[in-house]
Coordinates of C-alpha atoms in Angstrom, one line a residue:
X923 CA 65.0 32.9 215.0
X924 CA 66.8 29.5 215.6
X925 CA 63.6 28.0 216.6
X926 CA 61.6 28.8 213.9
X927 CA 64.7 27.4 211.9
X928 CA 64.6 24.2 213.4
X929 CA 60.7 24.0 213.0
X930 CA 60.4 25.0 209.2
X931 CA 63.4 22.6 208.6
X932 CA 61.7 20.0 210.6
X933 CA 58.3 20.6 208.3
X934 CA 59.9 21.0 205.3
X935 CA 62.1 17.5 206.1
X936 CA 59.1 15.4 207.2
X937 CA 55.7 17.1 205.8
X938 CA 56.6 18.4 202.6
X939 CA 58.7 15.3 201.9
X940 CA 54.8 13.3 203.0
X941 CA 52.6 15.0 200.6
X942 CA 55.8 14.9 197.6
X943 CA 55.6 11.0 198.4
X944 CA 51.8 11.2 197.6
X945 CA 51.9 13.0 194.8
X946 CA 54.4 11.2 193.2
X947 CA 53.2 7.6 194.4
X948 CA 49.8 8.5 192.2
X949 CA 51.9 9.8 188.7
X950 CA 54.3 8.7 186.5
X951 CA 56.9 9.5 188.6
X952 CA 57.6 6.7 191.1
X953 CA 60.2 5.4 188.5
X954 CA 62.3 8.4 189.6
X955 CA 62.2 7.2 193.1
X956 CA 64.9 4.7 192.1
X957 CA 67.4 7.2 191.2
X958 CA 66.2 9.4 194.2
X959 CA 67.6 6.0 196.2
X960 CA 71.2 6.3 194.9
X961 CA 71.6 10.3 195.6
X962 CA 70.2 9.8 199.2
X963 CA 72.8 7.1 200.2
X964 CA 75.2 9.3 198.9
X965 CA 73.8 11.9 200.8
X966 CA 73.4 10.4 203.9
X967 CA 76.6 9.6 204.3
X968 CA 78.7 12.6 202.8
X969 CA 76.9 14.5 205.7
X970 CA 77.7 11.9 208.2
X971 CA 81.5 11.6 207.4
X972 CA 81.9 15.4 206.0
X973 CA 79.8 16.9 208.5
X974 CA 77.8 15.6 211.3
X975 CA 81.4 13.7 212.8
X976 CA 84.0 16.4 212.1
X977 CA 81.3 19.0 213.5
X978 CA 81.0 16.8 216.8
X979 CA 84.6 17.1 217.4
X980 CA 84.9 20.7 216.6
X981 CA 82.3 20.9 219.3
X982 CA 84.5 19.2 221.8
X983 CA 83.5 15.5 221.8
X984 CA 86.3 13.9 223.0
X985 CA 87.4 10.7 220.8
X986 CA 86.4 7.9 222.8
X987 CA 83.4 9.4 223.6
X988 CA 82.7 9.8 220.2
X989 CA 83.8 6.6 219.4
X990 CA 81.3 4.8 221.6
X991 CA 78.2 7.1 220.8
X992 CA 79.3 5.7 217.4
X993 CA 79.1 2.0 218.2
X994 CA 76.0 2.2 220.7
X995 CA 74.4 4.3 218.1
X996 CA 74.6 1.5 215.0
X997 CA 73.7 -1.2 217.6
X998 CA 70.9 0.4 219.3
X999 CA 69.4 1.4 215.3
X1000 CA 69.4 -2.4 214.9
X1001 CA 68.2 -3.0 217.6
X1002 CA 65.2 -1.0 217.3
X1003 CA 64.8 -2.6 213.6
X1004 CA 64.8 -6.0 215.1
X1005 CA 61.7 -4.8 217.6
X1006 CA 60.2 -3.2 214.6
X1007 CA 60.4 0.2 215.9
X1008 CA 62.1 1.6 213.1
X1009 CA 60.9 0.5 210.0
X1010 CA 63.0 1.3 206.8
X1011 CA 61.4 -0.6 204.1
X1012 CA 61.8 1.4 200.4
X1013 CA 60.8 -2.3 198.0
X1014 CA 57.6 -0.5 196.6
X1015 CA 54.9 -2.1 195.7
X1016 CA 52.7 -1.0 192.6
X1017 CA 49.8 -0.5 194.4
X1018 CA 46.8 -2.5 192.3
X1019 CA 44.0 -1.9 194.7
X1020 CA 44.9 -5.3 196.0
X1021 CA 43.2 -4.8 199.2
X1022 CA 42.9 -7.9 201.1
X1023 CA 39.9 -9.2 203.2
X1024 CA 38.0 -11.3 206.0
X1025 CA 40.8 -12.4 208.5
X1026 CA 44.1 -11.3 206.0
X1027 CA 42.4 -7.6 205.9
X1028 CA 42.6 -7.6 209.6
X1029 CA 45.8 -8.5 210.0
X1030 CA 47.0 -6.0 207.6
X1031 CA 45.1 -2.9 208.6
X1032 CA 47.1 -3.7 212.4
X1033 CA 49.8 -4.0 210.2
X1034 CA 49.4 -0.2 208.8
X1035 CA 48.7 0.5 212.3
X1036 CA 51.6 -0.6 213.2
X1037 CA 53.8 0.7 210.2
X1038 CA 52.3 4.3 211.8
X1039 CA 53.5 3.9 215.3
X1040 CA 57.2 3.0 214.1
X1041 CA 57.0 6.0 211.2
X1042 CA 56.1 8.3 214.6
X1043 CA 58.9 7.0 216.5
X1044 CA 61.1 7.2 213.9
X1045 CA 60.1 10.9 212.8
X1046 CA 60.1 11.9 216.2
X1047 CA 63.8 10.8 216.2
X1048 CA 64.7 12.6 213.2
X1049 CA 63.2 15.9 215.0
X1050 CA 65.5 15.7 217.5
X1051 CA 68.2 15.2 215.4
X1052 CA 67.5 18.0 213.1
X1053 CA 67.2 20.0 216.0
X1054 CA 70.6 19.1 217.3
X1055 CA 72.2 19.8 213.9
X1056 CA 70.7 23.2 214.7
X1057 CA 72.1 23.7 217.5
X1058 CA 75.5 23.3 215.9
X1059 CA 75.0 25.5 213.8
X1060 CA 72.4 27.0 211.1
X1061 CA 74.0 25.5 207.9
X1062 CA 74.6 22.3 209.4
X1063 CA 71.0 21.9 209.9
X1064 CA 69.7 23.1 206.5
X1065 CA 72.0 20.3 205.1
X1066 CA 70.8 17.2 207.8
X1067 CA 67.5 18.1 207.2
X1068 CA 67.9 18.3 203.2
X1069 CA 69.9 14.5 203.7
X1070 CA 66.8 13.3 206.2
X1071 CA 64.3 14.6 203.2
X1072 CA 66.3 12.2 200.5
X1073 CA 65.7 9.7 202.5
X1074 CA 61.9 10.4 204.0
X1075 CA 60.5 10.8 200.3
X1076 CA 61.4 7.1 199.1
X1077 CA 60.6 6.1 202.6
X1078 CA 56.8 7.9 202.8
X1079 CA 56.2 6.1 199.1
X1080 CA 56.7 3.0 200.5
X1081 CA 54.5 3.6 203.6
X1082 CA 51.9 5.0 201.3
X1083 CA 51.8 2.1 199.4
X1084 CA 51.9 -0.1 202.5
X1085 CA 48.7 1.6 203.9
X1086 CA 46.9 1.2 201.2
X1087 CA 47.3 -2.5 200.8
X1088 CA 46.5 -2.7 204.3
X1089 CA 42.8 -1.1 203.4
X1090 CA 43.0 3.0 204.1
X1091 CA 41.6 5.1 201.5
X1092 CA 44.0 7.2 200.2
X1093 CA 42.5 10.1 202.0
X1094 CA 43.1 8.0 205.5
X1095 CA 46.5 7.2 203.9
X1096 CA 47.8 10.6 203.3
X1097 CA 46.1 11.9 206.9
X1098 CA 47.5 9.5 209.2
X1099 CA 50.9 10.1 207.8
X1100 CA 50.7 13.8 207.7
X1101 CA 49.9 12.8 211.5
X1102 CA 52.8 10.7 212.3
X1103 CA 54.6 13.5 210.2
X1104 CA 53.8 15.9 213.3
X1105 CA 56.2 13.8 215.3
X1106 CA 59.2 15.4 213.8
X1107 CA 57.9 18.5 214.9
X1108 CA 57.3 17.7 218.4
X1109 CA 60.6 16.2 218.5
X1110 CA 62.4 19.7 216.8
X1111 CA 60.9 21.4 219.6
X1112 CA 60.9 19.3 222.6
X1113 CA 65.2 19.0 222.1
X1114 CA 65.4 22.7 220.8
X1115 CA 64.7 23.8 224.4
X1116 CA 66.2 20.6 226.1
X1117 CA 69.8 21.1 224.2
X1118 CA 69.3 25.1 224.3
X1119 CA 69.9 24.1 228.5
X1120 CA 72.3 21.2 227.7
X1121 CA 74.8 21.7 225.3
X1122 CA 77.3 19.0 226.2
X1123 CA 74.6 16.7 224.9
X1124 CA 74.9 18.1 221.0
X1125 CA 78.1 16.7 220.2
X1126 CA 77.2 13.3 220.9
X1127 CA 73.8 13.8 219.2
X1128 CA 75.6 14.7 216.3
X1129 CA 77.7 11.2 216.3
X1130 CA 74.0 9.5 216.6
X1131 CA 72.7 11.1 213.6
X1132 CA 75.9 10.2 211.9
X1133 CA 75.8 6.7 213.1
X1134 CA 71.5 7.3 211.8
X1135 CA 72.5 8.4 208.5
X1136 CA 75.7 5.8 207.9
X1137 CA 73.0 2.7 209.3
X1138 CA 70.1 3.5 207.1
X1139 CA 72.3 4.2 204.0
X1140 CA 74.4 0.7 204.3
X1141 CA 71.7 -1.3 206.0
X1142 CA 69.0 -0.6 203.9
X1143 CA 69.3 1.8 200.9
X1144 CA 72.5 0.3 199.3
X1145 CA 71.2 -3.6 199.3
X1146 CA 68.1 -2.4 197.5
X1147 CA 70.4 -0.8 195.0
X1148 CA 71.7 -4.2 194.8
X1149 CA 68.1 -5.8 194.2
X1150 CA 67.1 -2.9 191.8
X1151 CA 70.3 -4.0 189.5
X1152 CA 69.4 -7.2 189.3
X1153 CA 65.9 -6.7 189.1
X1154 CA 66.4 -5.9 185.2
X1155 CA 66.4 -8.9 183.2
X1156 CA 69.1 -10.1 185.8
X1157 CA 71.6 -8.1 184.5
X1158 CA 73.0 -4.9 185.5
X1159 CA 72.8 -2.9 182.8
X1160 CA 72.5 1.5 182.6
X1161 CA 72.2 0.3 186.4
X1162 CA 76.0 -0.5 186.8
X1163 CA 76.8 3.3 186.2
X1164 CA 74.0 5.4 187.4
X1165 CA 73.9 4.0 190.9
X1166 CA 77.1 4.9 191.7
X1167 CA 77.0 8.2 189.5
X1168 CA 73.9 9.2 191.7
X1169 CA 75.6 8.2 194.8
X1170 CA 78.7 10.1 194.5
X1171 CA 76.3 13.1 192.7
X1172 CA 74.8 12.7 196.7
X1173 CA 78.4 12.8 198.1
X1174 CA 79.4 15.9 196.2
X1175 CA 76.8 18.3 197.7
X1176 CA 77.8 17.0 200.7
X1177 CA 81.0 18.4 200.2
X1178 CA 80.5 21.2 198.8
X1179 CA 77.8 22.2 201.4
X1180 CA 81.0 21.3 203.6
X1181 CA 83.0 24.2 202.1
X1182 CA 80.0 26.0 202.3
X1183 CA 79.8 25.5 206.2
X1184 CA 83.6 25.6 207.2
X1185 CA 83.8 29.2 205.2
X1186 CA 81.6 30.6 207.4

């Protein structure tokens, strides 16, 4: 039953949040993606400090072990940024069907080539994570994969867009992602059976997940807050007070999913 947990967490998480992200990058509705950017940073890291750390020394993790997972786990994140592994890119671009040509459309259709393989890496990475949350227990997972959805939605808008700008149809566009989508899955499973053998490994998993959530939420979601402000007439304006109402809106059912978990 845990398995099929994991795996309709994983779908919902990575699939369902793919073919959301098309739907809403072709309506009136990519204007709500903005606000969807405050909630997830606030979700992302309520369930890092509320959960996914507090959990991974419940399980045993002993401090300094924890404590290095930590640090190895915000380097290595950058690190893989730097190589372009793991893209995390949410500036979206209204796409105007302007699709380049001749030498520039080569370049960018390797570039949406490209902008797949990290996407597969990456979801493959969030699989395992969900399925280490999993393993910690039932809740726990529910809420990581709810906090990797926030975050996948904005993140499958933007490499919508970016595909089609690098000359896929949307068809192509919504395919190859549903694709790189099955990553996560392969992931869920793959480390479902791995940590079902090797327990002492979920604790630390946990801390990477955390150090996964806190990276992406101060690295890359909270400066684009910043540009989004400013983006309005260079003022702040309504902004001032709904991106951090969002945010700690995002940090609240992190909490109260943590009452939630520690009452059962």
């Amino acid at each position: 039953m845990l398995l099929i947990y994991t795996v309709a967490a994983a779908t919902a998480a990575t699939i369902i949040s793919i073919l959301l992200a098309a739907a809403v990058s072709l309506g009136p509705l990519t204007r709500f993606v903005d606000r969807l950017v405050s909630f997830s940073a606030g979700m992302l890291l309520g369930t890092a400090l509320l959960h996914l750390l507090p959990e991974s020394i419940h399980l045993g993790g002993e401090i300094h072990g924890v404590s290095l997972a930590m640090l190895l786990g915000l380097v290595g994140f950058f690190v893989l940024e730097r190589l372009a592994i793991l893209r995390h890119n949410h500036h979206h671009e209204h796409d105007g069907h302007d699709h380049p040509h001749g030498h520039d459309a080569a370049s960018a259709g390797r570039g949406g080539w490209a902008l797949l393989g990290g996407s597969f890496i990456h979801l493959l990475a969030d699989g395992v994570l969900i399925a280490a949350a999993f393993q910690a227990g039932t809740l726990l997972g529910l809420l990581t994969a709810l906090a990797i959805a926030t975050h996948e939605i904005p993140q499958q808008i933007s490499n919508f867009v970016v595909l089609l700008n690098s000359g896929f149809s949307r068809a192509k566009a919504l395919l190859f992602n549903l694709l790189t989508g099955c990553g996560a899955l392969l992931g869920a499973v793959v480390a479902f059976f791995y940590l079902a053998q090797s327990a002492a490994w979920v604790p630390y998993l946990l801390v990477v997940a955390a150090a996964n959530f806190i990276y992406i939420a101060l690295s890359d979601l909270i400066p684009q807050l910043h540009a989004q402000a400013h983006d309005h007439h260079g003022g702040l304006g309504a902004a001032a007070w709904q991106q951090p109402a969002l945010m700690l809106i995002g940090i609240a059912v992190a909490g109260l999913a943590a009452n939630v978990l520690h009452a059962h």
